[in-house]
Short mmCIF file of C-alpha atoms and ligand atoms in Angstrom, two decimals:
data_model
loop_
_atom_site.label_atom_id
_atom_site.label_comp_id
_atom_site.label_asym_id
_atom_site.label_seq_id
_atom_site.Cartn_x
_atom_site.Cartn_y
_atom_site.Cartn_z
CA MET A 7 38.23 -40.22 58.92
CA SER A 8 41.78 -40.89 57.74
CA ASP A 9 43.56 -39.47 54.56
CA THR A 10 42.49 -42.31 52.49
CA GLU A 11 39.05 -42.42 53.11
CA HIS A 12 36.94 -40.61 50.59
CA THR A 13 35.91 -37.15 51.32
CA GLY A 14 32.41 -37.59 51.59
CA THR A 15 29.85 -35.27 49.38
CA CYS A 16 30.67 -32.32 51.48
CA PRO A 17 34.05 -31.87 52.01
CA ARG A 18 35.16 -29.21 54.36
CA ARG A 19 38.80 -30.43 54.80
CA ARG A 20 40.98 -29.92 51.55
CA PRO A 21 40.05 -32.48 49.60
CA LEU A 22 42.58 -35.43 48.48
CA PRO A 23 43.15 -36.01 44.58
CA LEU A 24 40.52 -38.53 43.14
CA HIS A 25 42.90 -41.11 42.19
CA ARG A 26 43.75 -41.37 46.10
CA VAL A 27 40.33 -41.71 46.99
CA VAL A 28 39.93 -45.29 49.08
CA THR A 29 36.70 -46.45 50.09
CA GLY A 30 37.20 -50.68 51.03
CA GLU A 31 36.04 -53.99 49.52
CA PRO A 32 33.40 -54.64 47.09
CA GLY A 33 30.89 -56.86 48.94
CA PRO A 34 27.25 -57.98 48.96
CA PRO A 35 24.49 -55.45 49.13
CA VAL A 36 24.35 -53.07 52.15
CA PRO A 37 21.93 -50.98 54.38
CA ALA A 38 23.32 -47.48 53.55
CA ARG A 39 21.52 -43.62 53.67
CA LEU A 40 21.11 -40.74 51.58
CA PRO A 41 22.54 -37.25 52.07
CA ASP A 42 19.16 -36.56 53.53
CA GLY A 43 19.32 -39.76 56.16
CA SER A 44 16.59 -41.93 54.31
CA PRO A 45 17.30 -45.30 53.76
CA ALA A 46 18.99 -46.92 50.60
CA TRP A 47 20.96 -49.64 49.66
CA LEU A 48 24.79 -49.51 48.43
CA VAL A 49 25.92 -52.22 46.01
CA SER A 50 29.50 -52.48 45.04
CA ARG A 51 30.75 -55.53 43.75
CA HIS A 52 31.15 -55.65 39.65
CA ARG A 53 28.29 -58.02 39.26
CA ASP A 54 25.63 -56.60 41.45
CA VAL A 55 26.57 -53.36 39.66
CA ARG A 56 26.16 -54.07 36.28
CA HIS A 57 22.92 -56.18 37.44
CA VAL A 58 21.11 -53.44 38.93
CA LEU A 59 22.25 -51.25 36.57
CA SER A 60 20.87 -53.54 33.58
CA ASP A 61 17.48 -54.92 34.90
CA ALA A 62 14.53 -52.84 34.03
CA ARG A 63 12.89 -53.41 37.15
CA PHE A 64 15.69 -50.62 38.43
CA ARG A 65 14.12 -47.30 37.28
CA ARG A 66 15.20 -43.68 37.93
CA SER A 67 11.65 -42.16 36.86
CA GLN A 68 10.48 -43.33 40.24
CA LEU A 69 13.38 -41.64 42.25
CA TYR A 70 11.66 -38.12 41.50
CA ALA A 71 7.39 -38.88 42.59
CA PRO A 72 6.04 -36.70 44.99
CA ASP A 73 6.95 -38.42 48.27
CA ALA A 74 10.29 -39.35 46.95
CA PRO A 75 13.63 -38.30 49.30
CA ALA A 76 15.63 -35.56 47.91
CA LEU A 77 18.77 -37.10 46.34
CA SER A 78 20.52 -33.76 46.32
CA ALA A 79 20.77 -31.16 48.91
CA VAL A 80 20.34 -28.22 46.35
CA PRO A 81 18.42 -28.54 42.75
CA ASP A 82 20.85 -29.95 40.42
CA LEU A 83 20.14 -30.96 36.71
CA VAL A 84 20.92 -34.14 37.48
CA ASN A 85 18.06 -34.45 39.76
CA ASN A 86 15.22 -32.63 36.60
CA PRO A 87 12.72 -34.97 35.82
CA ASP A 88 12.76 -34.21 32.51
CA LEU A 89 16.30 -35.13 32.16
CA MET A 90 16.57 -38.53 29.57
CA PHE A 91 18.44 -40.18 32.10
CA ASN A 92 15.70 -39.69 34.46
CA GLN A 93 12.64 -41.72 31.90
CA ASP A 94 12.54 -45.30 31.68
CA GLY A 95 11.33 -47.72 29.26
CA GLU A 96 9.32 -46.31 26.27
CA ASP A 97 9.91 -42.71 26.84
CA HIS A 98 13.88 -43.31 27.57
CA LEU A 99 13.95 -45.02 24.20
CA ARG A 100 11.91 -42.57 22.24
CA LEU A 101 14.61 -39.44 23.42
CA ARG A 102 17.83 -41.46 23.45
CA ALA A 103 16.54 -43.04 19.63
CA THR A 104 16.88 -39.19 18.68
CA LEU A 105 20.68 -38.98 19.31
CA ARG A 106 21.31 -42.99 18.37
CA ARG A 107 22.89 -42.60 14.91
CA ALA A 108 25.10 -39.72 15.68
CA PHE A 109 27.30 -41.34 19.02
CA THR A 110 28.28 -44.73 17.08
CA PRO A 111 31.65 -45.56 17.26
CA ARG A 112 31.75 -45.46 13.75
CA ALA A 113 30.10 -41.68 13.58
CA VAL A 114 32.46 -40.54 15.75
CA ALA A 115 35.61 -41.93 14.04
CA ARG A 116 34.74 -39.41 11.44
CA TRP A 117 34.59 -36.95 13.51
CA GLN A 118 38.71 -37.44 14.55
CA PRO A 119 40.03 -34.97 11.59
CA TRP A 120 38.26 -31.83 13.19
CA ILE A 121 38.66 -33.38 16.43
CA THR A 122 42.28 -33.37 16.00
CA GLU A 123 42.90 -30.05 14.32
CA ILE A 124 40.79 -28.67 17.76
CA VAL A 125 43.49 -30.49 19.77
CA GLU A 126 46.68 -28.89 17.39
CA GLN A 127 44.69 -25.61 18.32
CA CYS A 128 44.46 -25.61 21.47
CA LEU A 129 47.93 -27.04 21.69
CA ASP A 130 49.20 -24.11 19.38
CA SER A 131 48.14 -21.83 21.49
CA LEU A 132 49.62 -23.60 24.45
CA GLU A 133 52.96 -23.02 22.84
CA HIS A 134 52.56 -19.04 23.06
CA HIS A 135 52.17 -18.76 26.84
CA ASP A 136 55.16 -18.60 28.93
CA PRO A 137 55.07 -21.35 31.28
CA PRO A 138 54.25 -21.75 34.36
CA VAL A 139 50.64 -21.55 32.82
CA ASP A 140 47.14 -23.10 34.57
CA ILE A 141 46.65 -26.24 32.25
CA VAL A 142 42.82 -26.21 32.97
CA ALA A 143 42.27 -22.58 31.91
CA ALA A 144 44.94 -23.44 28.60
CA TYR A 145 43.59 -26.31 27.58
CA THR A 146 41.77 -28.99 29.68
CA LEU A 147 38.70 -26.09 29.24
CA PRO A 148 38.73 -25.16 26.33
CA LEU A 149 39.36 -28.27 24.04
CA PRO A 150 35.85 -30.00 25.15
CA VAL A 151 34.03 -26.43 24.64
CA MET A 152 35.18 -26.31 21.64
CA VAL A 153 34.21 -29.82 20.41
CA ILE A 154 31.05 -29.94 21.93
CA SER A 155 30.23 -26.21 20.47
CA ARG A 156 31.15 -27.22 17.14
CA LEU A 157 29.09 -30.64 17.07
CA MET A 158 26.17 -28.02 18.69
CA GLY A 159 27.09 -25.10 16.13
CA LEU A 160 27.40 -22.85 19.70
CA ASP A 161 28.52 -19.24 18.69
CA ASP A 162 31.32 -17.27 21.06
CA GLU A 163 28.34 -15.58 23.28
CA VAL A 164 26.95 -18.89 24.32
CA ARG A 165 30.50 -20.35 24.88
CA SER A 166 31.26 -17.79 27.27
CA LYS A 167 28.27 -18.86 29.34
CA LEU A 168 28.89 -22.54 29.34
CA ARG A 169 31.28 -22.70 32.73
CA HIS A 170 28.68 -20.59 34.70
CA TRP A 171 25.59 -22.37 33.88
CA SER A 172 27.71 -25.94 34.26
CA GLU A 173 28.87 -24.81 37.76
CA HIS A 174 25.40 -24.74 38.97
CA ALA A 175 23.95 -27.42 37.25
CA PHE A 176 26.19 -29.98 38.90
CA SER A 177 25.70 -28.64 42.00
CA ASP A 178 28.57 -28.43 44.75
CA GLY A 179 26.97 -26.57 47.44
CA SER A 180 28.58 -23.37 47.56
CA HIS A 181 25.04 -21.83 45.82
CA ASP A 182 21.80 -21.55 47.50
CA GLY A 183 18.92 -23.48 45.82
CA GLN A 184 17.05 -20.48 44.29
CA GLU A 185 20.34 -19.53 43.13
CA VAL A 186 20.48 -22.58 41.08
CA GLU A 187 16.81 -22.60 40.40
CA SER A 188 17.33 -19.14 38.46
CA VAL A 189 20.37 -20.23 36.45
CA LEU A 190 18.72 -23.61 35.49
CA ALA A 191 15.74 -21.73 34.26
CA GLU A 192 17.71 -19.55 32.04
CA PHE A 193 19.80 -22.11 31.25
CA ALA A 194 16.83 -24.59 29.71
CA GLU A 195 15.27 -20.62 27.92
CA PHE A 196 18.99 -20.95 26.22
CA GLY A 197 17.83 -24.37 25.27
CA ALA A 198 14.22 -23.70 24.27
CA GLY A 199 15.01 -20.30 22.36
CA LEU A 200 18.53 -23.27 20.59
CA LEU A 201 15.83 -25.76 19.58
CA SER A 202 13.37 -23.16 18.19
CA ARG A 203 16.06 -21.81 16.07
CA ARG A 204 17.36 -25.11 14.66
CA ARG A 205 13.71 -25.57 13.90
CA ARG A 206 13.51 -22.75 11.36
CA GLU A 207 17.13 -22.64 10.17
CA PRO A 208 18.47 -26.26 10.26
CA GLY A 209 21.70 -26.79 9.56
CA ASP A 210 24.31 -29.99 9.80
CA ASP A 211 24.68 -30.01 13.49
CA LEU A 212 23.55 -32.22 16.46
CA ILE A 213 20.53 -30.24 17.70
CA SER A 214 19.32 -29.54 14.01
CA SER A 215 19.47 -33.94 13.96
CA VAL A 216 17.74 -33.93 17.25
CA VAL A 217 14.82 -31.68 16.77
CA ARG A 218 14.58 -33.24 13.17
CA ALA A 219 14.16 -36.97 14.79
CA ALA A 220 12.18 -36.00 17.62
CA ASP A 221 9.64 -33.89 14.86
CA GLU A 222 9.84 -37.61 13.05
CA GLU A 223 9.42 -39.26 16.04
CA GLY A 224 6.11 -37.02 17.22
CA GLY A 225 4.98 -36.37 21.12
CA ILE A 226 8.36 -36.53 22.89
CA PRO A 227 7.33 -33.46 25.53
CA GLU A 228 9.35 -30.24 24.77
CA ALA A 229 10.35 -29.62 28.04
CA GLN A 230 12.53 -33.52 27.91
CA LEU A 231 14.02 -31.99 24.59
CA VAL A 232 15.36 -28.61 26.48
CA GLN A 233 16.68 -30.83 28.91
CA LEU A 234 18.30 -32.75 26.66
CA VAL A 235 19.62 -30.01 25.03
CA CYS A 236 21.02 -29.02 28.37
CA GLY A 237 22.41 -32.03 29.43
CA LEU A 238 24.36 -31.97 26.51
CA VAL A 239 25.69 -28.90 26.22
CA VAL A 240 26.86 -29.65 30.15
CA GLY A 241 27.57 -33.26 30.31
CA GLY A 242 29.44 -33.05 26.72
CA HIS A 243 31.94 -30.90 28.09
CA ASP A 244 32.24 -31.04 32.05
CA SER A 245 32.84 -34.70 32.20
CA THR A 246 35.81 -34.77 29.73
CA MET A 247 37.41 -31.80 31.39
CA THR A 248 37.34 -33.45 34.58
CA MET A 249 39.25 -36.54 33.19
CA LEU A 250 41.50 -34.72 31.86
CA GLY A 251 42.61 -32.62 34.59
CA ASN A 252 42.04 -35.70 37.08
CA SER A 253 44.27 -37.47 34.48
CA LEU A 254 46.95 -34.72 34.49
CA LEU A 255 46.92 -34.76 37.90
CA TYR A 256 48.15 -38.29 38.34
CA LEU A 257 50.29 -38.50 35.38
CA LEU A 258 52.35 -36.27 35.96
CA GLY A 259 52.24 -35.85 39.86
CA GLU A 260 52.55 -39.64 40.34
CA ARG A 261 53.31 -41.20 36.98
CA PRO A 262 55.81 -39.00 35.07
CA GLU A 263 57.90 -42.31 33.55
CA CYS A 264 54.59 -43.09 31.60
CA TRP A 265 54.58 -39.63 29.78
CA ALA A 266 57.74 -40.11 27.46
CA ARG A 267 55.76 -43.61 25.81
CA LEU A 268 52.17 -41.59 25.72
CA GLY A 269 53.84 -39.32 23.16
CA ALA A 270 55.25 -41.41 21.05
CA ASP A 271 52.65 -44.42 20.67
CA GLU A 272 48.77 -42.97 20.18
CA SER A 273 47.64 -46.84 20.78
CA ALA A 274 49.35 -47.14 23.73
CA ALA A 275 47.47 -43.57 24.65
CA GLU A 276 44.32 -45.13 23.77
CA ALA A 277 44.73 -48.15 26.22
CA LEU A 278 45.80 -45.73 28.97
CA ALA A 279 43.09 -43.27 28.50
CA GLU A 280 41.27 -46.18 29.00
CA ARG A 281 42.70 -47.28 32.32
CA MET A 282 42.25 -43.19 33.42
CA LEU A 283 38.87 -43.63 32.41
CA HIS A 284 38.31 -46.99 35.32
CA LEU A 285 40.60 -45.99 37.78
CA VAL A 286 40.12 -42.26 38.64
CA PRO A 287 36.25 -41.69 39.19
CA LEU A 288 34.86 -38.67 38.08
CA GLY A 289 33.78 -36.71 41.40
CA ASP A 290 32.26 -38.02 45.29
CA ASP A 291 29.53 -39.67 44.09
CA ARG A 292 29.66 -42.94 45.74
CA GLY A 293 27.01 -44.59 43.97
CA THR A 294 24.13 -43.95 41.27
CA ALA A 295 20.29 -44.56 41.79
CA ARG A 296 17.98 -46.40 40.69
CA HIS A 297 14.18 -46.98 42.32
CA ALA A 298 13.11 -50.76 42.75
CA ALA A 299 9.91 -51.06 40.96
CA GLU A 300 9.32 -54.78 42.44
CA ASP A 301 11.24 -57.16 45.02
CA VAL A 302 14.41 -57.80 43.67
CA GLU A 303 17.29 -60.62 44.87
CA VAL A 304 20.90 -58.90 44.05
CA GLY A 305 23.96 -61.24 45.15
CA GLY A 306 21.92 -63.11 47.03
CA VAL A 307 19.95 -60.88 49.01
CA LEU A 308 17.07 -59.02 48.52
CA ILE A 309 16.02 -55.52 47.82
CA PRO A 310 12.42 -54.98 48.81
CA ALA A 311 10.22 -52.97 46.42
CA GLY A 312 10.47 -49.48 46.45
CA SER A 313 13.79 -49.15 48.18
CA VAL A 314 16.30 -46.37 46.47
CA VAL A 315 19.25 -48.59 45.80
CA LEU A 316 22.91 -46.56 44.93
CA ALA A 317 25.13 -48.59 42.63
CA ASP A 318 29.34 -47.80 43.46
CA CYS A 319 30.57 -48.08 39.87
CA PHE A 320 33.93 -47.09 41.73
CA LEU A 321 34.26 -49.84 43.91
CA ALA A 322 33.01 -52.07 41.11
CA ASN A 323 35.51 -50.74 38.97
CA ARG A 324 38.36 -52.02 41.72
CA ASP A 325 36.66 -55.38 42.18
CA PRO A 326 39.41 -58.40 42.61
CA GLU A 327 36.92 -61.13 41.07
CA LEU A 328 37.35 -59.58 37.70
CA PHE A 329 40.50 -56.70 38.49
CA PRO A 330 43.58 -58.59 39.90
CA ALA A 331 45.22 -56.09 42.86
CA GLY A 332 47.57 -53.76 41.68
CA PRO A 333 45.22 -51.54 38.98
CA PHE A 334 47.41 -48.98 39.06
CA ASP A 335 51.00 -50.86 38.14
CA ASP A 336 50.78 -50.95 34.33
CA LEU A 337 49.18 -48.26 32.47
CA PHE A 338 49.88 -49.44 28.98
CA ALA A 339 47.62 -53.10 29.33
CA PRO A 340 43.90 -53.64 28.36
CA LEU A 341 41.45 -53.90 31.16
CA GLU A 342 41.06 -57.34 32.56
CA GLY A 343 36.90 -57.26 31.97
CA PRO A 344 34.06 -54.47 30.89
CA GLY A 345 34.69 -51.64 32.99
CA LEU A 346 31.70 -49.30 34.49
CA ALA A 347 33.16 -45.86 34.06
CA PHE A 348 30.41 -45.36 31.99
CA GLY A 349 27.92 -46.80 33.49
CA ALA A 350 26.29 -50.11 31.47
CA GLY A 351 22.52 -51.15 30.91
CA PRO A 352 19.96 -48.65 28.88
CA HIS A 353 21.20 -45.53 30.21
CA TYR A 354 25.05 -46.40 28.96
CA CYS A 355 27.33 -43.07 28.40
CA LEU A 356 26.07 -41.85 25.27
CA GLY A 357 29.48 -40.21 24.93
CA ALA A 358 31.58 -42.92 25.27
CA TRP A 359 33.34 -43.10 21.88
CA LEU A 360 33.69 -39.00 22.31
CA ALA A 361 35.02 -39.22 25.81
CA ARG A 362 37.41 -41.56 24.78
CA LEU A 363 38.72 -40.19 21.33
CA GLU A 364 38.94 -36.50 23.41
CA LEU A 365 41.21 -38.31 26.55
CA ARG A 366 43.31 -40.10 24.17
CA LEU A 367 43.94 -37.43 21.48
CA GLY A 368 44.23 -35.02 24.44
CA LEU A 369 46.35 -36.71 26.10
CA HIS A 370 48.77 -38.06 23.51
CA ARG A 371 49.16 -34.59 21.49
CA LEU A 372 49.99 -32.80 24.36
CA ALA A 373 52.86 -35.48 25.73
CA ALA A 374 53.67 -35.22 21.83
CA ARG A 375 54.33 -31.68 21.69
CA PHE A 376 55.14 -31.05 25.61
CA PRO A 377 57.89 -33.78 26.60
CA GLY A 378 58.76 -31.81 29.63
CA LEU A 379 55.76 -30.91 30.90
CA ARG A 380 55.46 -31.29 34.85
CA LEU A 381 53.79 -29.45 37.64
CA ALA A 382 55.04 -26.90 38.84
CA GLU A 383 52.62 -27.04 41.88
CA PRO A 384 52.53 -29.74 45.10
CA MET A 385 50.35 -32.31 44.12
CA ASP A 386 48.67 -31.10 47.99
CA GLU A 387 48.21 -27.68 47.19
CA VAL A 388 45.88 -28.54 43.99
CA SER A 389 42.67 -26.10 44.61
CA TRP A 390 39.61 -28.14 43.54
CA ARG A 391 36.26 -27.32 41.45
CA LEU A 392 33.80 -29.15 43.92
CA GLY A 393 31.21 -30.77 43.34
CA THR A 394 29.69 -34.51 43.95
CA THR A 395 29.01 -35.47 40.59
CA SER A 396 32.00 -34.17 39.03
CA ARG A 397 35.68 -33.04 40.95
CA SER A 398 38.88 -31.69 39.29
CA PRO A 399 41.43 -29.33 39.53
CA MET A 400 40.28 -25.55 39.48
CA ARG A 401 43.51 -24.68 38.15
CA LEU A 402 46.24 -26.83 37.52
CA THR A 403 50.07 -24.99 37.42
CA VAL A 404 52.57 -26.46 34.82
CA THR A 405 55.69 -26.07 33.33
CA TRP A 406 57.60 -27.55 30.54
C1 LIG B 511 35.19 -38.89 30.58
C2 LIG B 511 34.09 -38.15 30.23
C3 LIG B 511 32.21 -39.15 30.43
C4 LIG B 511 32.13 -40.02 31.81
C5 LIG B 511 33.15 -40.72 32.59
C6 LIG B 511 30.70 -40.19 31.51
C7 LIG B 511 30.27 -40.94 32.27
C8 LIG B 511 28.52 -40.90 32.24
C9 LIG B 511 28.30 -42.25 33.15
C10 LIG B 511 28.52 -43.72 34.01
C11 LIG B 511 27.06 -42.55 32.66
C12 LIG B 511 25.63 -43.44 33.32
C13 LIG B 511 24.96 -43.01 34.21
C14 LIG B 511 24.27 -43.96 35.28
O1 LIG B 511 23.84 -44.94 33.91
O2 LIG B 511 24.02 -43.56 36.29
C15 LIG B 511 26.28 -41.39 31.21
C16 LIG B 511 25.36 -40.90 30.73
C17 LIG B 511 25.42 -40.43 29.70
N1 LIG B 511 26.18 -39.40 29.20
FE1 LIG B 511 28.41 -39.78 29.78
N2 LIG B 511 30.23 -39.58 30.61
C18 LIG B 511 31.42 -38.86 29.80
C19 LIG B 511 30.69 -37.53 28.57
C20 LIG B 511 30.04 -37.48 28.17
C21 LIG B 511 30.13 -37.03 26.77
C22 LIG B 511 31.16 -36.05 25.75
C23 LIG B 511 28.76 -37.00 26.31
C24 LIG B 511 27.48 -36.24 25.38
C25 LIG B 511 28.62 -35.47 24.30
C26 LIG B 511 27.97 -38.01 27.64
C27 LIG B 511 26.42 -37.81 27.50
C28 LIG B 511 25.95 -38.73 27.85
C29 LIG B 511 24.26 -38.48 28.73
C30 LIG B 511 23.26 -38.47 27.28
C31 LIG B 511 23.99 -39.94 29.40
C32 LIG B 511 22.84 -40.07 29.72
C33 LIG B 511 22.06 -41.58 28.53
C34 LIG B 511 21.04 -42.09 28.21
O3 LIG B 511 20.16 -41.43 30.12
O4 LIG B 511 20.64 -42.89 28.07
N3 LIG B 511 28.83 -38.05 28.40
N4 LIG B 511 28.03 -40.84 31.27
#
């Protein structure tokens, strides 16, 4: 494997920064393999990926039928059959409706003042450090943790456990199956407790509004609500932390000339955040999985009923049909077409507007307050937090 090829799901050598991972050109659907060797199809052209993610004949729940091949070597949160992401049709809609109003662009825009306060608070405490400083511990982790904690009304004791749960929820292969299962059971217990506390004493937080909406709707299995809470706690901070860390590595390591404009102009920061999301994948996963409920033709190829299909958003985001060559050239230019960083179709990321806002403010305000920020270690020596779902620097030493 050459240094420009992707590191695979279980990297044995020092992994490449995700922005340097290259996996070839998108093309028609081709046969592929799941981690356990079972057959699958890989789709990679932009229009084919959108088709698979949007067409109701491609589903998630069947991926967890008793005779289905395992999608990951050890259990993890993403592959919990009760997770909202793993529901289809009416079951999925009913669950998603409990959150629909919370995450609209307008609702998220109303959060901007307190999210800005949290950003400034994190920057104030960063200023009190003597450089060099680990920017992950000091900024890219606390910022999204404080945002999701405020949204969900989580106290300090819970906050201290978030990373422990997340590191097991998005398995990186360093914990055995039994250990992951026991930590995820403890995490689910926390989710169940939080739901019942909010039922007894509702507040104006996100979980109280989920409980209200679910109880009005009726009939939603409690196990699904518990996994919804766990998914939000983890997905609500881990992906944003990952994107912040990987974007900083790229910007400070490869494009320091962009730093001044990023700090000077918030709308330029908005465009840059969008491009980072588009170009730097969250992790090493090559393709989000779906199950074909019937025979479906995709891009001129017949995908037989029962197939597992992997939709590669990373390659699709580089499809030259929509995105011309040199996508990293102008980081402040608007995207040429609809990106797939947040997926597409019924499972389109619910937190997309929140993540965009955190990334935009988080990068813009950091560049404004620390115009001389730079890496204090060579990019090739960065130690990585591994994981297929999300991967980012474990520590990133910076100075100013
Ligand atoms: C940079 C940050 C983020 C990225 C790149 C991201 C990416 C994604 C993607 C690609 C999907 C769809 C997966 C698929 O269809 O296979 C997804 C789904 C989801 N995301 Fe995000 N996400 C981010 C942040 C967030 C945040 C902050 C939240 C919540 C506060 C969140 C909540 C969700 C939920 C609940 C789903 C499942 C939706 C459903 O099944 O209907 N995400 N995300």
